[in-house]
Short mmCIF file of C-alpha atoms and ligand atoms in Angstrom, two decimals:
data_model
loop_
_atom_site.label_atom_id
_atom_site.label_comp_id
_atom_site.label_asym_id
_atom_site.label_seq_id
_atom_site.Cartn_x
_atom_site.Cartn_y
_atom_site.Cartn_z
CA MET A 224 116.08 87.04 96.09
CA VAL A 225 112.80 88.66 97.13
CA LYS A 226 111.31 86.44 99.83
CA GLN A 227 109.48 88.81 102.17
CA ALA A 228 106.39 90.98 101.77
CA ILE A 229 104.78 93.68 103.90
CA ILE A 230 101.01 94.11 103.85
CA PRO A 231 99.84 97.19 105.77
CA LEU A 232 96.40 96.78 107.33
CA ALA A 233 96.40 99.38 110.08
CA GLY A 234 94.46 102.09 108.22
CA LEU A 235 91.03 103.27 109.34
CA GLY A 236 89.13 102.24 106.20
CA THR A 237 87.01 105.39 106.39
CA ARG A 238 85.61 105.01 102.89
CA MET A 239 83.99 101.72 103.90
CA LEU A 240 82.29 103.05 107.04
CA PRO A 241 80.12 102.05 108.79
CA LEU A 242 80.60 98.53 107.40
CA SER A 243 84.34 98.48 108.22
CA LYS A 244 83.72 99.48 111.85
CA ALA A 245 83.36 95.95 113.18
CA LEU A 246 84.90 93.89 110.38
CA PRO A 247 88.04 95.24 108.66
CA LYS A 248 87.58 95.44 104.90
CA GLU A 249 90.52 93.06 104.36
CA LEU A 250 88.44 90.26 105.89
CA TRP A 251 85.41 90.90 103.70
CA PRO A 252 84.62 88.02 101.36
CA ILE A 253 85.56 88.02 97.70
CA GLY A 254 84.08 84.60 96.91
CA SER A 255 84.36 81.91 99.55
CA ARG A 256 87.42 83.44 101.20
CA SER A 257 88.59 86.88 102.34
CA ILE A 258 90.25 89.60 100.27
CA LEU A 259 93.37 89.14 102.40
CA GLU A 260 93.63 85.44 101.60
CA LYS A 261 93.44 86.24 97.88
CA ILE A 262 96.32 88.70 98.31
CA LEU A 263 98.30 86.13 100.34
CA ASP A 264 97.77 83.54 97.58
CA GLU A 265 99.39 86.01 95.16
CA CYS A 266 102.38 86.45 97.49
CA PHE A 267 103.04 82.78 98.14
CA ASP A 268 102.52 81.90 94.48
CA ALA A 269 105.18 84.50 93.62
CA GLY A 270 107.71 82.72 95.87
CA ILE A 271 107.34 84.87 99.00
CA THR A 272 108.10 82.80 102.11
CA GLN A 273 107.22 85.31 104.84
CA VAL A 274 104.55 88.00 105.00
CA ILE A 275 104.51 90.74 107.62
CA LEU A 276 101.03 92.03 108.38
CA VAL A 277 100.96 95.51 109.93
CA ILE A 278 97.89 95.76 112.13
CA SER A 279 96.63 97.98 114.95
CA LYS A 280 95.11 97.16 118.36
CA LYS A 281 91.71 97.91 116.83
CA LYS A 282 92.26 95.28 114.15
CA GLU A 283 93.30 92.32 116.31
CA ILE A 284 90.45 90.39 114.74
CA ILE A 285 92.79 89.86 111.76
CA LYS A 286 95.22 88.04 114.05
CA LYS A 287 92.34 86.00 115.44
CA TYR A 288 91.24 85.03 111.93
CA PHE A 289 94.65 83.45 111.32
CA SER A 290 95.04 81.82 114.72
CA LYS A 291 94.35 78.13 115.25
CA ASN A 292 90.96 77.33 116.76
CA LYS A 293 91.30 73.82 118.15
CA SER A 294 87.79 73.47 119.54
CA LEU A 295 86.26 74.51 116.21
CA GLU A 296 88.54 72.13 114.35
CA ASN A 297 87.59 69.26 116.70
CA THR A 298 83.89 70.00 116.29
CA ILE A 299 83.97 69.87 112.51
CA LYS A 300 86.66 67.24 112.07
CA ARG A 301 84.34 64.79 110.35
CA LYS A 302 83.29 67.28 107.67
CA SER A 303 86.43 66.90 105.64
CA GLU A 304 85.84 69.67 103.11
CA ILE A 305 85.40 72.36 105.76
CA SER A 306 88.29 71.14 107.86
CA GLN A 307 90.45 71.38 104.73
CA THR A 308 89.72 75.11 104.42
CA LEU A 309 90.77 75.59 108.04
CA ALA A 310 93.89 73.48 107.47
CA ASN A 311 94.78 75.72 104.52
CA LEU A 312 94.41 78.79 106.72
CA ASN A 313 96.67 77.23 109.38
CA LYS A 314 99.25 76.52 106.67
CA MET A 315 99.16 80.16 105.60
CA SER A 316 99.47 81.38 109.21
CA LYS A 317 102.85 79.67 109.57
CA LYS A 318 104.27 82.10 107.01
CA ILE A 319 102.76 85.22 108.65
CA LYS A 320 104.20 87.58 111.27
CA PHE A 321 102.32 90.47 112.88
CA VAL A 322 103.60 93.91 113.83
CA TYR A 323 101.66 96.84 115.26
CA GLN A 324 101.31 100.45 114.16
CA ASP A 325 100.32 102.60 117.18
CA LYS A 326 98.52 105.34 115.27
CA PRO A 327 97.44 105.55 111.63
CA LYS A 328 100.09 108.09 110.66
CA GLY A 329 100.14 107.02 107.03
CA LEU A 330 101.31 104.24 104.73
CA GLY A 331 104.97 105.30 105.06
CA ASP A 332 104.81 104.96 108.83
CA ALA A 333 103.08 101.56 108.57
CA VAL A 334 105.90 100.26 106.35
CA LEU A 335 108.50 101.54 108.81
CA CYS A 336 106.86 99.44 111.57
CA ALA A 337 108.00 96.28 109.73
CA GLU A 338 111.64 97.35 109.34
CA LYS A 339 113.14 95.07 111.99
CA LEU A 340 111.71 91.96 110.35
CA ILE A 341 112.96 92.68 106.83
CA LYS A 342 116.16 90.69 106.32
CA SER A 343 117.16 91.13 102.68
CA LYS A 344 117.96 94.09 100.43
CA TYR A 345 114.62 94.07 98.61
CA PHE A 346 111.05 93.34 99.71
CA LEU A 347 107.54 93.49 98.32
CA LEU A 348 104.91 95.90 99.58
CA ILE A 349 101.31 95.01 98.78
CA LEU A 350 98.18 97.07 99.40
CA PRO A 351 95.18 94.79 99.85
CA ASP A 352 92.69 97.35 98.48
CA ASP A 353 94.13 96.71 95.05
CA ILE A 354 93.28 93.33 93.60
CA ILE A 355 94.96 92.46 90.33
CA ASP A 356 93.04 89.58 88.87
CA GLY A 357 93.97 87.00 86.27
CA TYR A 358 97.75 87.49 86.41
CA ASN A 359 100.20 87.44 89.30
CA CYS A 360 101.41 91.04 89.50
CA SER A 361 103.87 90.32 92.34
CA LYS A 362 105.52 87.69 90.14
CA GLU A 363 105.73 90.20 87.28
CA LEU A 364 107.40 92.75 89.57
CA ILE A 365 109.92 90.19 90.82
CA LEU A 366 110.83 89.24 87.23
CA LEU A 367 111.36 92.89 86.25
CA HIS A 368 113.41 93.48 89.40
CA LYS A 369 115.69 90.57 88.46
CA LYS A 370 116.27 92.20 85.07
CA LYS A 371 116.76 95.77 86.26
CA LYS A 372 118.35 95.08 89.68
CA SER A 373 116.38 98.00 91.09
CA SER A 374 113.13 98.96 92.77
CA VAL A 375 110.01 98.54 90.62
CA LEU A 376 106.44 99.79 90.90
CA ALA A 377 103.18 98.57 89.37
CA LEU A 378 101.74 101.33 87.17
CA ARG A 379 98.40 101.88 85.49
CA GLN A 380 97.31 104.60 83.12
CA ILE A 381 94.34 106.35 84.68
CA LYS A 382 91.78 108.96 83.64
CA LYS A 383 92.57 112.65 84.15
CA LYS A 384 89.83 113.02 86.75
CA GLU A 385 91.35 110.21 88.88
CA ILE A 386 94.80 111.83 89.14
CA GLN A 387 94.19 113.51 92.49
CA ARG A 388 93.54 110.16 94.21
CA TYR A 389 96.87 108.49 93.39
CA GLY A 390 100.65 108.73 93.54
CA ILE A 391 101.65 109.78 90.00
CA VAL A 392 105.01 109.18 88.31
CA GLY A 393 106.99 110.99 85.64
CA PHE A 394 109.49 109.29 83.32
CA GLU A 395 113.08 109.95 82.31
CA ASN A 396 112.63 107.36 79.60
CA THR A 397 109.08 106.56 78.55
CA LYS A 398 110.02 103.50 76.49
CA HIS A 399 111.71 101.70 79.40
CA LEU A 400 109.48 103.33 82.06
CA LYS A 401 112.47 104.69 83.99
CA ILE A 402 110.92 106.91 86.65
CA ASN A 403 112.33 110.35 87.49
CA LYS A 404 109.56 111.88 89.58
CA MET A 405 106.81 110.82 91.99
CA ILE A 406 104.10 113.06 93.42
CA GLU A 407 101.38 111.99 95.83
CA LYS A 408 97.88 113.14 94.83
CA PRO A 409 98.98 116.00 92.53
CA THR A 410 96.63 118.47 90.89
CA ILE A 411 95.82 117.64 87.26
CA LYS A 412 98.05 120.55 86.22
CA SER A 413 101.09 119.46 88.23
CA ALA A 414 100.83 115.74 87.40
CA PRO A 415 103.91 114.57 85.46
CA SER A 416 101.90 111.89 83.58
CA LYS A 417 98.70 109.87 83.79
CA PHE A 418 100.52 106.83 85.21
CA ALA A 419 99.48 105.99 88.77
CA ILE A 420 101.22 103.76 91.30
CA ILE A 421 98.94 100.80 92.03
CA GLY A 422 99.31 98.80 95.27
CA ARG A 423 102.34 96.67 94.37
CA TYR A 424 105.84 97.93 95.13
CA LEU A 425 109.16 96.12 95.11
CA LEU A 426 111.46 98.28 97.20
CA SER A 427 115.02 98.48 98.39
CA ARG A 428 115.37 98.54 102.16
CA SER A 429 117.07 101.95 101.95
CA ILE A 430 113.48 103.28 101.99
CA PHE A 431 113.44 102.74 105.77
CA ASN A 432 116.09 105.39 106.51
CA LEU A 433 114.26 107.89 104.34
CA LEU A 434 110.96 107.10 106.05
CA LYS A 435 112.51 107.78 109.46
CA ASN A 436 113.09 111.40 108.46
CA GLN A 437 110.04 111.80 106.25
CA LYS A 438 107.82 114.76 107.15
CA ARG A 439 104.06 114.48 106.94
CA GLY A 440 102.80 115.17 103.42
CA LYS A 441 99.37 115.04 101.73
CA LEU A 442 96.46 114.46 104.15
CA GLY A 443 98.90 115.12 107.02
CA GLU A 444 100.23 111.55 106.64
CA ILE A 445 103.72 110.09 106.20
CA GLN A 446 103.54 109.25 102.52
CA ILE A 447 105.68 106.51 101.02
CA THR A 448 105.56 108.32 97.65
CA ASP A 449 107.47 111.27 99.16
CA ALA A 450 110.19 108.97 100.54
CA MET A 451 110.44 107.12 97.20
CA ASN A 452 110.77 110.45 95.39
CA SER A 453 113.78 111.32 97.59
CA MET A 454 115.23 107.86 96.93
CA LEU A 455 115.24 108.62 93.18
CA LYS A 456 118.33 110.79 93.71
CA ARG A 457 120.37 107.69 94.61
CA GLU A 458 118.58 104.66 93.19
CA ASN A 459 116.75 103.64 90.03
CA PHE A 460 113.04 102.94 89.88
CA TYR A 461 111.29 101.29 86.95
CA GLY A 462 107.59 101.02 86.23
CA CYS A 463 105.75 97.82 85.35
CA LYS A 464 102.57 98.05 83.27
CA PHE A 465 101.07 94.87 84.71
CA LYS A 466 98.95 92.51 82.65
CA GLY A 467 96.11 91.56 85.03
CA LYS A 468 92.80 93.31 85.57
CA TYR A 469 92.83 96.03 88.23
CA LEU A 470 90.00 95.92 90.78
CA ASP A 471 89.66 98.62 93.43
CA CYS A 472 88.34 97.24 96.73
CA GLY A 473 88.88 100.48 98.68
CA THR A 474 85.35 101.83 98.25
CA ILE A 475 81.95 100.18 98.71
CA LYS A 476 81.12 100.62 95.01
CA GLY A 477 84.53 99.24 93.98
CA TYR A 478 84.19 96.31 96.35
CA ILE A 479 80.79 95.31 94.94
CA LYS A 480 82.10 95.59 91.36
CA SER A 481 85.18 93.50 92.29
CA PHE A 482 83.05 90.84 93.97
CA ILE A 483 80.87 90.49 90.87
CA GLU A 484 83.89 90.43 88.53
CA ILE A 485 85.69 87.72 90.51
CA ASN A 486 82.58 85.57 90.90
CA LYS A 487 81.49 85.73 87.23
P1 LIG B 174 94.55 104.03 102.53
O1 LIG B 174 95.22 105.32 102.35
O2 LIG B 174 93.75 103.51 101.41
O3 LIG B 174 93.66 104.12 103.84
O4 LIG B 174 95.67 103.00 102.95
P2 LIG B 174 92.62 103.12 104.45
O5 LIG B 174 92.62 103.29 105.92
O6 LIG B 174 92.84 101.72 103.95
O7 LIG B 174 91.21 103.57 103.84
P3 LIG B 174 90.46 104.97 103.80
O8 LIG B 174 91.21 105.82 102.79
O9 LIG B 174 90.46 105.57 105.18
O10 LIG B 174 89.11 104.59 103.34
C1 LIG B 174 96.35 102.14 102.06
C2 LIG B 174 96.83 100.91 102.84
O11 LIG B 174 97.71 101.31 103.88
C3 LIG B 174 97.25 100.89 105.14
C4 LIG B 174 95.77 100.64 104.98
O12 LIG B 174 95.31 99.69 105.92
C5 LIG B 174 95.67 100.17 103.53
O13 LIG B 174 95.93 98.79 103.41
N1 LIG B 174 97.57 101.95 106.12
C6 LIG B 174 97.25 103.24 105.86
C7 LIG B 174 98.19 101.60 107.31
O14 LIG B 174 98.48 100.42 107.57
N2 LIG B 174 98.45 102.59 108.21
C8 LIG B 174 98.17 103.90 107.98
O15 LIG B 174 98.46 104.76 108.84
C9 LIG B 174 97.55 104.22 106.76
#
């Protein structure tokens, strides 16, 4: 059973500067709540019972956002609608644990920081920059995992010019999306397909041992794609062409487009 999820939040958010300097992009609004709460809704709706948020000392404000504020709650207690939103946040907080990443050494390193808290063989990994709207992608991944008994990744066919921004997969079997290769940010020429890994992964915990020995890759960071590629020698990976609409909240332009789309 997949009951735990890791959400890494310790990155620098350089593409959103200077706006992300004081307020991490994960706490920006996407309607009346934050992007992170929308992602947490997806997790809990998919049956996840515990979420591990990987933060850094510079992003403690995320912890503060989820901590109980008694004096605020007492002040507004008569305004029932508002106190309900705070009560919902408190409910969510009970299912959240925080771990710290010392330095932003890459997504792979951030995932490794949560190792001690992961109890079962498989877990979800969710990147909050990627919103998948209108369909619960985490639920889709869990269903496919139950069928295949293996790790699964959310995939999206992208344009040629976008290839160098993503982890790209190649297939042993295109019909069943059995993956046989993964390359982080390849050149257009070396890309094994136009299918990119989008921010939803359902992974076996054997990834942790590989991450411990993983050398820095593209951008000088410890890349999870490199560790997953090594894992392919021993374990199966399947792709999932998810049904929902993909919204990229990792850039200012993408964030504005996502906000408009979600608030239509
Ligand atoms: P990105 O590679 O998109 O980096 O990380 P970023 O910091 O969010 O944004 P840019 O590229 O500088 O604008 C993907 C996810 O992994 C987390 C990020 O917080 C984001 O959720 N991450 C990345 C970490 O937690 N630690 C890292 O060292 C790197």
